[in-house]
Tab-separated table of C-alpha atoms and ligand atoms in Angstrom:
chain	number	residue	atom	x	y	z
A	1	MET	CA	19.516	71.299	-4.759
A	2	VAL	CA	17.845	68.170	-6.132
A	3	PHE	CA	14.695	68.556	-4.033
A	4	ASP	CA	13.066	70.952	-1.635
A	5	PHE	CA	13.464	69.294	1.770
A	6	SER	CA	10.737	71.445	3.346
A	7	GLU	CA	8.184	69.784	1.014
A	8	PHE	CA	9.581	66.391	1.635
A	9	SER	CA	10.576	66.338	5.325
A	10	ALA	CA	7.198	65.085	6.617
A	11	SER	CA	7.395	62.047	4.307
A	12	TYR	CA	11.036	61.518	5.199
A	13	PHE	CA	10.455	61.418	8.940
A	14	ALA	CA	7.295	59.289	8.526
A	15	ARG	CA	9.269	56.850	6.296
A	16	ARG	CA	6.738	57.328	3.537
A	17	PRO	CA	7.584	57.412	-0.178
A	18	PHE	CA	7.693	60.848	-1.745
A	19	PHE	CA	7.083	61.385	-5.444
A	20	VAL	CA	7.838	64.400	-7.612
A	21	PRO	CA	6.385	63.913	-11.142
A	22	LYS	CA	8.943	66.292	-12.641
A	23	VAL	CA	11.879	67.997	-10.927
A	24	ASN	CA	12.684	71.606	-11.784
A	25	SER	CA	14.222	72.529	-15.105
A	26	GLY	CA	17.474	73.644	-13.462
A	27	ILE	CA	18.192	70.057	-12.433
A	28	LEU	CA	17.200	68.644	-15.821
A	29	ASP	CA	19.392	71.196	-17.613
A	30	ALA	CA	22.322	70.332	-15.353
A	31	LEU	CA	21.844	66.620	-16.119
A	32	GLU	CA	21.763	67.363	-19.849
A	33	GLY	CA	25.269	68.755	-19.358
A	34	LEU	CA	26.496	65.279	-18.372
A	35	PRO	CA	26.948	63.384	-21.678
A	36	PHE	CA	27.347	59.986	-19.992
A	37	LEU	CA	23.719	60.213	-18.824
A	38	HIS	CA	22.242	60.857	-22.288
A	39	SER	CA	21.735	57.213	-23.235
A	40	LEU	CA	22.930	53.717	-22.431
A	41	GLU	CA	25.245	53.853	-25.442
A	42	SER	CA	26.871	57.106	-24.324
A	43	LEU	CA	27.250	55.699	-20.816
A	44	LEU	CA	28.909	52.515	-22.087
A	45	ASP	CA	31.248	54.605	-24.285
A	46	ARG	CA	32.484	56.547	-21.260
A	47	TRP	CA	32.252	53.978	-18.452
A	48	PRO	CA	35.727	53.170	-17.077
A	49	GLY	CA	34.958	50.253	-14.762
A	50	SER	CA	33.038	47.034	-14.540
A	51	VAL	CA	29.277	46.711	-15.019
A	52	GLN	CA	26.972	44.478	-12.964
A	53	VAL	CA	24.603	42.333	-15.029
A	54	HIS	CA	21.403	41.104	-13.376
A	55	LEU	CA	20.760	37.555	-14.445
A	56	PRO	CA	17.236	36.647	-15.519
A	57	ASP	CA	16.630	33.811	-13.013
A	58	LEU	CA	15.869	35.967	-9.968
A	59	ARG	CA	15.347	39.456	-11.443
A	60	ASP	CA	17.436	40.568	-8.498
A	61	GLU	CA	20.861	41.888	-7.602
A	62	ALA	CA	21.359	38.735	-5.554
A	63	SER	CA	21.942	36.946	-8.868
A	64	SER	CA	24.443	38.899	-10.943
A	65	LEU	CA	27.786	38.829	-12.704
A	66	GLU	CA	30.419	41.450	-13.465
A	67	THR	CA	31.423	42.311	-16.992
A	68	ASP	CA	33.053	45.200	-18.859
A	69	ALA	CA	31.343	47.973	-20.777
A	70	GLU	CA	32.119	46.316	-24.125
A	71	ARG	CA	30.304	43.090	-23.301
A	72	ALA	CA	27.505	44.677	-21.248
A	73	LEU	CA	25.436	45.700	-24.269
A	74	SER	CA	25.016	42.118	-25.465
A	75	PHE	CA	23.667	41.079	-22.019
A	76	TYR	CA	21.308	44.054	-22.163
A	77	ALA	CA	20.144	43.046	-25.644
A	78	GLN	CA	19.246	39.639	-24.190
A	79	GLY	CA	16.933	41.330	-21.694
A	80	MET	CA	19.207	41.672	-18.655
A	81	GLY	CA	19.365	44.808	-16.518
A	82	LEU	CA	22.692	46.601	-15.975
A	83	LEU	CA	23.946	48.406	-12.875
A	84	PHE	CA	26.719	51.022	-12.986
A	85	ASN	CA	28.034	51.520	-9.465
A	86	ASP	CA	29.670	54.657	-8.019
A	87	ALA	CA	28.789	56.776	-11.056
A	88	HIS	CA	29.512	59.977	-9.098
A	89	VAL	CA	33.226	59.407	-9.680
A	90	LEU	CA	32.566	60.671	-13.223
A	91	SER	CA	31.059	63.979	-12.121
A	92	PRO	CA	31.904	66.653	-9.509
A	93	LEU	CA	28.331	67.919	-9.980
A	94	LEU	CA	26.880	64.598	-8.787
A	95	GLN	CA	29.360	64.498	-5.903
A	96	GLY	CA	28.137	67.942	-4.845
A	97	TRP	CA	24.498	66.862	-5.035
A	98	LEU	CA	25.220	63.761	-2.949
A	99	GLN	CA	26.846	65.888	-0.280
A	100	SER	CA	24.069	68.483	-0.246
A	101	ILE	CA	21.315	65.831	0.002
A	102	ARG	CA	23.190	64.092	2.820
A	103	GLN	CA	23.562	67.322	4.761
A	104	GLU	CA	20.004	68.443	4.027
A	105	ILE	CA	18.447	65.286	5.451
A	106	GLY	CA	20.878	65.244	8.368
A	107	LEU	CA	22.914	62.088	7.790
A	108	SER	CA	26.289	61.484	9.401
A	109	ALA	CA	29.483	62.493	7.619
A	110	LEU	CA	30.401	58.789	7.824
A	111	THR	CA	27.577	58.002	5.352
A	112	TYR	CA	28.537	56.172	2.176
A	113	GLY	CA	26.704	58.161	-0.494
A	114	ARG	CA	26.961	57.190	-4.139
A	115	ASN	CA	25.217	57.292	-7.480
A	116	LEU	CA	24.015	54.116	-9.144
A	117	ILE	CA	22.761	54.036	-12.710
A	118	TYR	CA	20.255	51.338	-13.647
A	119	ALA	CA	19.697	50.467	-17.304
A	120	THR	CA	16.593	48.280	-17.507
A	121	PRO	CA	15.295	46.702	-20.725
A	122	ASP	CA	11.611	46.838	-21.629
A	123	GLY	CA	9.516	44.598	-19.375
A	124	GLN	CA	12.337	43.924	-16.908
A	125	GLY	CA	12.829	45.160	-13.363
A	126	THR	CA	13.592	43.993	-9.871
A	127	ALA	CA	11.833	41.354	-7.803
A	128	THR	CA	10.202	42.409	-4.529
A	129	HIS	CA	12.844	43.230	-1.898
A	130	PHE	CA	13.899	45.824	0.656
A	131	ASP	CA	17.215	47.559	1.257
A	132	GLN	CA	19.080	48.971	4.222
A	133	ASN	CA	19.790	52.107	2.170
A	134	ILE	CA	18.011	55.420	1.800
A	135	ASN	CA	17.350	55.893	-1.887
A	136	PHE	CA	16.295	58.645	-4.286
A	137	VAL	CA	15.553	57.649	-7.868
A	138	LEU	CA	15.713	60.172	-10.675
A	139	GLN	CA	14.319	58.773	-13.907
A	140	LEU	CA	16.402	59.792	-16.927
A	141	ARG	CA	14.926	57.861	-19.873
A	142	GLY	CA	11.905	55.624	-20.418
A	143	ILE	CA	9.207	54.700	-17.920
A	144	LYS	CA	9.651	52.684	-14.734
A	145	ARG	CA	6.789	51.541	-12.525
A	146	TRP	CA	7.590	51.287	-8.840
A	147	THR	CA	5.457	49.448	-6.307
A	148	ILE	CA	6.220	50.255	-2.668
A	149	ALA	CA	4.688	48.712	0.467
A	150	PRO	CA	5.356	49.292	4.158
A	151	ASN	CA	7.505	46.727	5.933
A	152	THR	CA	5.551	45.356	8.903
A	153	GLN	CA	7.914	42.405	9.341
A	154	LEU	CA	10.833	44.455	10.665
A	155	LYS	CA	12.049	48.013	11.148
A	156	ASN	CA	15.423	49.405	10.177
A	157	PRO	CA	17.025	46.445	8.373
A	158	MET	CA	20.814	46.211	8.489
A	159	THR	CA	20.969	44.319	5.172
A	160	ARG	CA	19.018	43.808	1.957
A	161	HIS	CA	16.466	41.020	1.657
A	162	THR	CA	14.704	39.641	-1.423
A	163	LEU	CA	11.268	38.037	-1.102
A	164	GLY	CA	11.486	34.253	-1.150
A	165	LEU	CA	15.229	34.008	-0.426
A	166	PRO	CA	16.563	32.739	2.918
A	167	VAL	CA	16.668	35.373	5.661
A	168	ASP	CA	20.222	36.033	6.851
A	169	PRO	CA	20.980	34.775	10.376
A	170	GLU	CA	21.429	38.229	11.881
A	171	MET	CA	18.139	39.476	10.397
A	172	LEU	CA	16.369	36.470	11.910
A	173	THR	CA	17.307	37.823	15.365
A	174	TYR	CA	15.236	40.982	14.832
A	175	LEU	CA	12.503	39.751	12.502
A	176	GLU	CA	9.167	40.594	14.158
A	177	ALA	CA	6.734	38.662	11.921
A	178	PRO	CA	6.987	35.940	9.263
A	179	MET	CA	8.216	37.120	5.871
A	180	PRO	CA	5.443	37.503	3.275
A	181	THR	CA	5.224	35.318	0.188
A	182	GLN	CA	4.197	38.166	-2.128
A	183	MET	CA	4.186	41.975	-2.178
A	184	PRO	CA	2.516	42.851	1.156
A	185	PRO	CA	-0.809	44.704	1.286
A	186	GLY	CA	-0.957	48.477	1.327
A	187	ALA	CA	1.321	48.904	-1.686
A	188	GLU	CA	1.379	52.175	-3.630
A	189	SER	CA	2.352	52.486	-7.282
A	190	PHE	CA	4.345	55.255	-8.919
A	191	GLU	CA	5.002	55.769	-12.596
A	192	LEU	CA	8.366	57.416	-13.129
A	193	ARG	CA	8.885	59.241	-16.410
A	194	PRO	CA	11.935	61.250	-17.472
A	195	GLY	CA	12.478	63.903	-14.798
A	196	SER	CA	10.463	62.107	-12.087
A	197	LEU	CA	11.978	61.743	-8.624
A	198	LEU	CA	11.004	59.097	-6.061
A	199	TYR	CA	12.178	58.827	-2.466
A	200	VAL	CA	12.285	55.182	-1.388
A	201	PRO	CA	12.472	54.954	2.411
A	202	ARG	CA	14.925	52.579	4.047
A	203	GLY	CA	13.473	49.121	4.581
A	204	CYS	CA	10.228	49.389	2.612
A	205	TRP	CA	9.302	46.585	0.216
A	206	HIS	CA	9.569	47.492	-3.460
A	207	SER	CA	9.602	46.092	-6.962
A	208	THR	CA	10.046	47.732	-10.348
A	209	GLU	CA	9.192	47.164	-13.991
A	210	ALA	CA	10.333	49.113	-17.032
A	211	GLU	CA	8.079	50.086	-19.903
A	212	GLY	CA	10.387	50.648	-22.828
A	213	ASP	CA	14.123	50.894	-22.222
A	214	ALA	CA	14.659	52.742	-18.954
A	215	LEU	CA	17.628	54.588	-17.514
A	216	ALA	CA	17.586	55.841	-13.925
A	217	LEU	CA	20.061	57.675	-11.715
A	218	ASN	CA	19.924	56.718	-8.044
A	219	PHE	CA	21.250	58.724	-5.114
A	220	THR	CA	21.872	56.006	-2.559
A	221	PHE	CA	22.945	56.533	1.049
A	222	THR	CA	24.209	53.872	3.404
A	223	ALA	CA	24.148	55.797	6.652
A	224	PRO	CA	25.628	54.691	9.964
A	225	THR	CA	23.169	53.553	12.610
A	226	TRP	CA	23.499	54.419	16.290
A	227	ILE	CA	25.116	50.988	16.602
A	228	ASP	CA	27.833	52.047	14.157
A	229	LEU	CA	28.519	55.328	15.936
A	230	VAL	CA	28.723	53.822	19.410
A	231	THR	CA	30.806	50.888	18.175
A	232	ALA	CA	33.284	53.288	16.540
A	233	ALA	CA	33.452	55.365	19.726
A	234	LEU	CA	33.895	52.291	21.878
A	235	ARG	CA	36.765	51.021	19.790
A	236	GLY	CA	38.356	54.485	19.778
A	237	ARG	CA	38.128	54.588	23.562
A	238	LEU	CA	39.298	51.049	24.298
A	239	ILE	CA	42.200	51.058	21.886
A	240	SER	CA	44.106	53.468	24.131
A	241	SER	CA	44.258	50.730	26.807
A	242	SER	CA	46.955	48.057	26.569
A	243	ASP	CA	44.773	45.799	28.731
A	244	TRP	CA	41.928	45.955	26.203
A	245	ARG	CA	44.429	45.497	23.362
A	246	ASP	CA	45.693	42.305	24.985
A	247	THR	CA	44.991	39.037	23.185
A	248	ALA	CA	41.802	37.559	24.668
A	249	ASP	CA	42.902	34.479	26.641
A	250	LEU	CA	39.308	33.631	27.652
A	251	SER	CA	39.878	34.352	31.372
A	252	GLU	CA	36.456	35.338	32.748
A	253	GLU	CA	38.086	37.079	35.712
A	254	LYS	CA	40.188	39.335	33.507
A	255	PHE	CA	37.280	40.043	31.164
A	256	ASP	CA	34.980	40.927	34.095
A	257	GLY	CA	37.646	43.354	35.366
A	258	LEU	CA	37.797	45.070	31.983
A	259	LEU	CA	33.977	45.255	31.777
A	260	GLN	CA	33.847	46.810	35.264
A	261	ASP	CA	36.300	49.506	34.121
A	262	LEU	CA	34.107	50.157	31.091
A	263	ILE	CA	30.908	50.346	33.187
A	264	GLN	CA	32.571	52.992	35.373
A	265	ASP	CA	33.613	54.961	32.306
A	266	LEU	CA	30.229	54.881	30.519
A	267	PRO	CA	28.310	57.353	32.763
A	268	SER	CA	30.576	60.147	31.512
A	269	TRP	CA	29.885	59.409	27.820
A	270	ARG	CA	28.029	62.166	25.970
A	271	ALA	CA	26.578	62.188	22.464
A	272	ARG	CA	28.219	65.550	21.763
A	273	ASP	CA	31.729	64.166	22.405
A	274	ILE	CA	31.194	61.167	20.139
A	275	LEU	CA	29.637	63.204	17.325
A	276	ALA	CA	32.468	65.722	17.583
A	277	VAL	CA	34.790	62.894	16.528
A	278	THR	CA	32.630	61.078	13.935
A	279	GLU	CA	31.372	64.197	12.157
A	280	VAL	CA	34.783	65.863	11.928
A	281	SER	CA	36.689	62.758	10.818
A	282	GLY	CA	33.927	61.837	8.358
A	283	ASP	CA	33.987	65.213	6.620
A	284	GLN	CA	37.701	65.027	5.819
B	1	FE2	FE1	16.064	48.299	-3.964
């Protein structure tokens, strides 16, 4: 197990960051057994897919390009950060850790869990932003400083947002206060060194900066919301009806009839029945 959830559960449920200066030696030894994590060079030698390059204008994933492992090093040498997505495909060990973390913290089987590897040159990092994901960062090489602040502008974002960029139209519908112009007050700082682990709660503001060349392994979880579960259940229910499958011809009378049928059906809906479907299908 990558962390002891009993130590961490209070922070998790309070949506507070949780920092472990050095994880246990069993985890570090297991990571040493994965040659692609030893250095950026060994990762590039073994990486089969494309690499995301973060362009210097925004210091953010919102401004990036895709390249291959061969060309990635020259971007890195020019001071640009690299992101290796879905790194767990290279390692059954990482896949097992992703699954055990997901189960330990009680996320749905429909969760998209993956490993991301960030290679960040000295002095670089990410601009202030928040994500819709739940994230655990395990520092492999170098030092990375994280600054994390609570998000008082909105709870439970459905998408990522970077400070200073336009707010997406859907997010505007649930934004509770104006977006800040700089890292909001109440920020905490964490210095991650090799072997450090940081839990970054969903939705909190954060920025990073590397001191020396830094390599970090992220365990990132995009978990379904209640909206996702009920929407999946609703579609599963309605699709058995040829009337609901009919092409919408914009007749209000017909639509009202269908909604009345649905309203009569809803009182019999139970969480247990829906979860029985989502959690079984998701684990396959
Ligand atoms: Fe982030």
